[in-house]
mmCIF file with all atom_site columns, C-alpha atoms in Angstrom:
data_model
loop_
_atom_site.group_PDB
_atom_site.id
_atom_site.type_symbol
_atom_site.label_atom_id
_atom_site.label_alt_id
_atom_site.label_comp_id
_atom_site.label_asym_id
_atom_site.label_entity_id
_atom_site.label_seq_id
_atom_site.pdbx_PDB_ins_code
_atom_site.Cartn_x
_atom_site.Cartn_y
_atom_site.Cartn_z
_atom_site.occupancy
_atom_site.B_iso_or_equiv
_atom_site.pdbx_formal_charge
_atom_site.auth_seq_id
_atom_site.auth_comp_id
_atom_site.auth_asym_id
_atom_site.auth_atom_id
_atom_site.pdbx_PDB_model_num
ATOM 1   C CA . UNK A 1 1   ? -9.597  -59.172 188.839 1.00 48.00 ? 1   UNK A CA 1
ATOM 2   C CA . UNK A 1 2   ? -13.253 -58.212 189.592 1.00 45.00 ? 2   UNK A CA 1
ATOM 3   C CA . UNK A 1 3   ? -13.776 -55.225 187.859 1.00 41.00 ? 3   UNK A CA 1
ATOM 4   C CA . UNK A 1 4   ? -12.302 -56.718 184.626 1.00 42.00 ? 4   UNK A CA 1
ATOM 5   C CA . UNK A 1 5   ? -14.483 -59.936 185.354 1.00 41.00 ? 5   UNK A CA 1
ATOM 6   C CA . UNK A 1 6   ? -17.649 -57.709 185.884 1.00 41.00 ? 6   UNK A CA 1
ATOM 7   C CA . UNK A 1 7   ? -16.959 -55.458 182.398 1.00 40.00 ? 7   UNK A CA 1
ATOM 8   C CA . UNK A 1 8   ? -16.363 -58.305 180.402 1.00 44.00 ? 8   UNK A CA 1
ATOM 9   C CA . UNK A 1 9   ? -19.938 -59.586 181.348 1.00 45.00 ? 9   UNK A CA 1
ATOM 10  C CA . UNK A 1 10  ? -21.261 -56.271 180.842 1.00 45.00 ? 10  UNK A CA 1
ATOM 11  C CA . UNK A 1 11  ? -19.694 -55.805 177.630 1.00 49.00 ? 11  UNK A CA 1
ATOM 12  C CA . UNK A 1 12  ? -22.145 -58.288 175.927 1.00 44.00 ? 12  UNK A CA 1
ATOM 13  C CA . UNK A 1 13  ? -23.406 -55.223 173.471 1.00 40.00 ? 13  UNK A CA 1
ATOM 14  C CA . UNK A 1 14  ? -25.307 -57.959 171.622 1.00 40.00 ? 14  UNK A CA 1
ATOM 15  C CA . UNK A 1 15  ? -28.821 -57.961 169.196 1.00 37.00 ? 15  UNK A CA 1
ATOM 16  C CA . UNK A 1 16  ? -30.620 -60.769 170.674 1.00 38.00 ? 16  UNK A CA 1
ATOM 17  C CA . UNK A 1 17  ? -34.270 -61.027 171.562 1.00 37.00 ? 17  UNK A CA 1
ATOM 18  C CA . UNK A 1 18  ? -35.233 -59.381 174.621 1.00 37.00 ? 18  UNK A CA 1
ATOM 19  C CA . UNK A 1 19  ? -36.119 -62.449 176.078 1.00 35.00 ? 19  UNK A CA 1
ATOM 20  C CA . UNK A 1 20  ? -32.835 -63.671 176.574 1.00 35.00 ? 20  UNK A CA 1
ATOM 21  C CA . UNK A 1 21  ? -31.956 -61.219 178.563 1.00 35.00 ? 21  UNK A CA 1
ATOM 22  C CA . UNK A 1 22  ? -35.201 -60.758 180.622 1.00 32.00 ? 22  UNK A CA 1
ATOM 23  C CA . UNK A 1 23  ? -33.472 -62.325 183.943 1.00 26.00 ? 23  UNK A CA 1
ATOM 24  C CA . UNK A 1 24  ? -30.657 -60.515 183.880 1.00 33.00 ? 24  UNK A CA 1
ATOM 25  C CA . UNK A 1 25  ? -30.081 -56.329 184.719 1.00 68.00 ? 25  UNK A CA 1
ATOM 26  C CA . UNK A 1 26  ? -30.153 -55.605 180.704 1.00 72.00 ? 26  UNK A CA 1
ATOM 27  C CA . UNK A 1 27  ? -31.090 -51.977 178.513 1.00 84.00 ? 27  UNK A CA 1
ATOM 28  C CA . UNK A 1 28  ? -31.436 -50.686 175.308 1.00 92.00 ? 28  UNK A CA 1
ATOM 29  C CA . UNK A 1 29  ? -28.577 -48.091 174.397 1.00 93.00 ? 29  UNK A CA 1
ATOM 30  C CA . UNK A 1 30  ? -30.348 -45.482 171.975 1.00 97.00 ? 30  UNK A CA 1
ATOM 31  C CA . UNK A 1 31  ? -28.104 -43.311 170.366 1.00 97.00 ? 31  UNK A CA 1
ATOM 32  C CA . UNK A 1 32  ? -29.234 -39.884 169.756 1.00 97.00 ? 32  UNK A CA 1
ATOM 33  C CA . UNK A 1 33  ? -25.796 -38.437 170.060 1.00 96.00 ? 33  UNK A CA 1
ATOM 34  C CA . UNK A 1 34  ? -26.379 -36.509 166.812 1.00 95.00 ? 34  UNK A CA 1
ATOM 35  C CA . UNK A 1 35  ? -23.560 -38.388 165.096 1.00 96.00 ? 35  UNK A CA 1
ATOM 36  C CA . UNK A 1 36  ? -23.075 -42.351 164.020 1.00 97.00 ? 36  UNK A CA 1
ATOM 37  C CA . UNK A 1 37  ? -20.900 -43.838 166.886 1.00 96.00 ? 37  UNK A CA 1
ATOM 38  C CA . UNK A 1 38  ? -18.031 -46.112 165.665 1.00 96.00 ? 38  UNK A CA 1
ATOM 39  C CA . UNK A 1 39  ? -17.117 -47.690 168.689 1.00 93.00 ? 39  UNK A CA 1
ATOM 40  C CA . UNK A 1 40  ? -18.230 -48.227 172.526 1.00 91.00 ? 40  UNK A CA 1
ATOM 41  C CA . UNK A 1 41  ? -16.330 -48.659 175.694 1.00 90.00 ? 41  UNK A CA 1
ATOM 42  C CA . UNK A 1 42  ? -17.361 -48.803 179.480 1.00 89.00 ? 42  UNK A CA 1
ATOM 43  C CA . UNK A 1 43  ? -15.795 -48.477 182.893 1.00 91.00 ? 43  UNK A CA 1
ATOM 44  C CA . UNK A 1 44  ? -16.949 -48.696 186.165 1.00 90.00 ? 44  UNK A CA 1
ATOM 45  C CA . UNK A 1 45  ? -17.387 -44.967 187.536 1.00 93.00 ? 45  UNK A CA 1
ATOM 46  C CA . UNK A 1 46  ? -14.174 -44.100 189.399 1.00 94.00 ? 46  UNK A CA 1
ATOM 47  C CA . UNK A 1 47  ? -11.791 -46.089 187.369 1.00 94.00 ? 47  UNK A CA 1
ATOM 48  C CA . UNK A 1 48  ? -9.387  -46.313 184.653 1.00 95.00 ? 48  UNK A CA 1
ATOM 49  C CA . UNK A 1 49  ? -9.910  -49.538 182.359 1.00 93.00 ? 49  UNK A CA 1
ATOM 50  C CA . UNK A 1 50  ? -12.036 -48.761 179.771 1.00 94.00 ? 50  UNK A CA 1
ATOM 51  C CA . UNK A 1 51  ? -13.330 -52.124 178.433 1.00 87.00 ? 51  UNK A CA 1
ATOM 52  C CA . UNK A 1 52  ? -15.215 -52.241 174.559 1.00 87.00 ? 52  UNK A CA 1
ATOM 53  C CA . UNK A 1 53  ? -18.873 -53.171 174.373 1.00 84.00 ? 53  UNK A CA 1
ATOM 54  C CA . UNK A 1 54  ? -19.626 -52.693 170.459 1.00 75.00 ? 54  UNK A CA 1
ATOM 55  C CA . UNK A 1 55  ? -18.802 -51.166 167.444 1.00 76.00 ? 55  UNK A CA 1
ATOM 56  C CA . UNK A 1 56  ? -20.519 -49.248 164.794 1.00 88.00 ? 56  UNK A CA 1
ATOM 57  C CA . UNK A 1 57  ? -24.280 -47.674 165.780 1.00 94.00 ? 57  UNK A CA 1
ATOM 58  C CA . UNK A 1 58  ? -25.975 -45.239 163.699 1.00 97.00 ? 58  UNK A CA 1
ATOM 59  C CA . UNK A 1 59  ? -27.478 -42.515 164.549 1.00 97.00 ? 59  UNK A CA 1
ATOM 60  C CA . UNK A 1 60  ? -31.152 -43.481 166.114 1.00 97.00 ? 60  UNK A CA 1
ATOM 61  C CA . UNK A 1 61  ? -30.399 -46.710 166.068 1.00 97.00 ? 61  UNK A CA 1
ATOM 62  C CA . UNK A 1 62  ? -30.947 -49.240 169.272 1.00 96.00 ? 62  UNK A CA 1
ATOM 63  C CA . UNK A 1 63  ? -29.032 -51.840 170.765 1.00 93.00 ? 63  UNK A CA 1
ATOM 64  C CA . UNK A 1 64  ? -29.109 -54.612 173.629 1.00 88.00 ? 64  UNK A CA 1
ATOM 65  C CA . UNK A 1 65  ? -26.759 -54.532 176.417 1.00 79.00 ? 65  UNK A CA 1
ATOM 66  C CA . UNK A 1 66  ? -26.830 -57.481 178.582 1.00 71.00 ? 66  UNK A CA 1
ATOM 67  C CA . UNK A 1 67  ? -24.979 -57.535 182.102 1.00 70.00 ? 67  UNK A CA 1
ATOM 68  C CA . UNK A 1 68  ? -25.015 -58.348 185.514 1.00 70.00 ? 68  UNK A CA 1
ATOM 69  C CA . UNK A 1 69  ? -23.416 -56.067 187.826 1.00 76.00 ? 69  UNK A CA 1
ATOM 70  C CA . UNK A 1 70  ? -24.198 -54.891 191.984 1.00 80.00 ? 70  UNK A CA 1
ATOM 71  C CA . UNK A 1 71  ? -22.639 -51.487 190.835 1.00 84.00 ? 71  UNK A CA 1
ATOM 72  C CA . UNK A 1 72  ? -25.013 -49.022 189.377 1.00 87.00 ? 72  UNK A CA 1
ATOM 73  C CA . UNK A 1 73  ? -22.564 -45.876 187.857 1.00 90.00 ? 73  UNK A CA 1
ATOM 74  C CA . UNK A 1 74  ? -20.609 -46.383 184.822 1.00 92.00 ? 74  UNK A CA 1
ATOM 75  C CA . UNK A 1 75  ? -18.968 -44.060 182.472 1.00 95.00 ? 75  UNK A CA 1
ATOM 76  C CA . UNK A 1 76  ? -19.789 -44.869 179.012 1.00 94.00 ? 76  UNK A CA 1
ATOM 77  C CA . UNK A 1 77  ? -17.029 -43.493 175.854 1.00 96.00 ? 77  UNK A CA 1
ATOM 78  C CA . UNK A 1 78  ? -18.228 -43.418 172.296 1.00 96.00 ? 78  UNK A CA 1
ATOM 79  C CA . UNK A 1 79  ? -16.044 -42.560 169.391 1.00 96.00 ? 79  UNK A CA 1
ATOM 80  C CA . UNK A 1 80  ? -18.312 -40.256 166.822 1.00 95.00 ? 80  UNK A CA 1
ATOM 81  C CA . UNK A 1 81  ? -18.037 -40.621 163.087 1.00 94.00 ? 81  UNK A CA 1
ATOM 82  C CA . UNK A 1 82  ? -16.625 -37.526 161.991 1.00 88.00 ? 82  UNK A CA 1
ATOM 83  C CA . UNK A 1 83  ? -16.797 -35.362 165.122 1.00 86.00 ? 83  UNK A CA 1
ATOM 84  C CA . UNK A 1 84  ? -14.134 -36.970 168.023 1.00 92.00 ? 84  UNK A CA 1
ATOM 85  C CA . UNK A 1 85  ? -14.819 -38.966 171.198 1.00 95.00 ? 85  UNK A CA 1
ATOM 86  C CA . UNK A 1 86  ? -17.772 -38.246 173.724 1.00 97.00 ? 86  UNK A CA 1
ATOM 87  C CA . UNK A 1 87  ? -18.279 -39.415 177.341 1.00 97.00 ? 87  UNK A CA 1
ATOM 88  C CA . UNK A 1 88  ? -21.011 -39.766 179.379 1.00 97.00 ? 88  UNK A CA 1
ATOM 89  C CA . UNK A 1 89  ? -20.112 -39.962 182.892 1.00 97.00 ? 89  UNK A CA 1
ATOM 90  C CA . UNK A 1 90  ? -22.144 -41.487 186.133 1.00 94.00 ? 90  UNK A CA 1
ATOM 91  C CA . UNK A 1 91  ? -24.378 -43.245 183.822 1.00 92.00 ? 91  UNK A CA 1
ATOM 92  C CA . UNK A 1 92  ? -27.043 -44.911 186.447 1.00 90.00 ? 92  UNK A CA 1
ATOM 93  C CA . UNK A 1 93  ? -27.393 -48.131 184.962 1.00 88.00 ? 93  UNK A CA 1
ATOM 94  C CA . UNK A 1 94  ? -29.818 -49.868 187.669 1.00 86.00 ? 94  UNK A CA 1
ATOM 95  C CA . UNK A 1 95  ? -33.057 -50.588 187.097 1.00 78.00 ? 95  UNK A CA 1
ATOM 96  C CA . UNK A 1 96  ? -33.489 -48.982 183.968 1.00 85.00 ? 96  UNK A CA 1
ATOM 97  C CA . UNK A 1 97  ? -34.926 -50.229 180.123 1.00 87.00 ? 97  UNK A CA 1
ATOM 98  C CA . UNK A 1 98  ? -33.721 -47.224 177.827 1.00 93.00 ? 98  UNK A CA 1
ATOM 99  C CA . UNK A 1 99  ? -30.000 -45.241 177.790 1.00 94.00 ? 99  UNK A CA 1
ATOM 100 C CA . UNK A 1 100 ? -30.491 -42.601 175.350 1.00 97.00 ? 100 UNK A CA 1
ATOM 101 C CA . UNK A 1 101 ? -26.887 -40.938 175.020 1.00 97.00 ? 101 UNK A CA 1
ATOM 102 C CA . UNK A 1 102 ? -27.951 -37.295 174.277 1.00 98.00 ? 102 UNK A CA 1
ATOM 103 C CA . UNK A 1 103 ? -24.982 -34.555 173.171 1.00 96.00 ? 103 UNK A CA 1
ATOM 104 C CA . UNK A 1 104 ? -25.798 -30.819 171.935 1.00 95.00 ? 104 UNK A CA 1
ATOM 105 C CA . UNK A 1 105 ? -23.886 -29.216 169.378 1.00 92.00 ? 105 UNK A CA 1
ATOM 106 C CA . UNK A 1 106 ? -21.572 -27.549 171.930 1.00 94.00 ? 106 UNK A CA 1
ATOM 107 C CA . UNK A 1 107 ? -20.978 -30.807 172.990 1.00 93.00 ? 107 UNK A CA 1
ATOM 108 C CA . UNK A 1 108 ? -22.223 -30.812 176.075 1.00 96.00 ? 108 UNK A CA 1
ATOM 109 C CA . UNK A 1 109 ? -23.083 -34.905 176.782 1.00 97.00 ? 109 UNK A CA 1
ATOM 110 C CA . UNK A 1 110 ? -26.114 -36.440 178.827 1.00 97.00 ? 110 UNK A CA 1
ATOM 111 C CA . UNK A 1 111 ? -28.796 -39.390 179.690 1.00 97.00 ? 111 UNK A CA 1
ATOM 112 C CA . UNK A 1 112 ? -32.171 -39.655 179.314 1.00 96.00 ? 112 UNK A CA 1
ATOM 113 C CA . UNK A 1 113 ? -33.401 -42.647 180.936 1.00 93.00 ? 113 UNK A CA 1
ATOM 114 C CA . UNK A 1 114 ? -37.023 -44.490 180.878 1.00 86.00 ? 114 UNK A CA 1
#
């Protein structure tokens, strides 16, 4: 299937140098969700399977995400340490160096790209 062929590449949350993913349509995922995130998962926008793309990432820390992918909108699910699950929906994930999931203390959830 396509969709789980394209998420499997994109779920290549990995820590290597930025070089190694210079070709290819990669980002840094910055969490500033205001609590450690325990685990990751991804879908295309529009569709059901999510698919996991890391585990544990503190709060302010950074990560590499490496994929390749003609779609640009992506729903991204985090499970919170201590405080539930959060999604951030229609993620625009083209052409972009820096995700930084934001959520208030409401919980309201959003992007701030650059």
């Amino acid at each position: 299937m396509k969709v789980a062929s394209i998420l499997t590449a994109l779920a290549l949350l990995v820590t290597t140098p930025t070089a190694a993913i210079a070709g290819a349509n990669g980002f840094t995922l910055v969490n500033q969700s205001g609590s450690g995130i325990t685990s990751l998962s991804i879908r295309r926008t529009g569709t059901q399977a999510w698919q996991p793309v890391g585990n544990a990432l503190s709060l302010g820390a950074r990560s590499k995400v490496a994929f390749a992918d003609e779609d640009c909108a992506f729903d991204i699910r985090a499970t919170l340490a201590g405080d539930g699950e959060a999604i951030w929906r229609g993620v625009n994930l083209c052409e972009v160096t820096n995700v930084t999931l934001q959520r208030n203390a409401a919980g309201a959830t959003w992007v701030e790209y650059d």
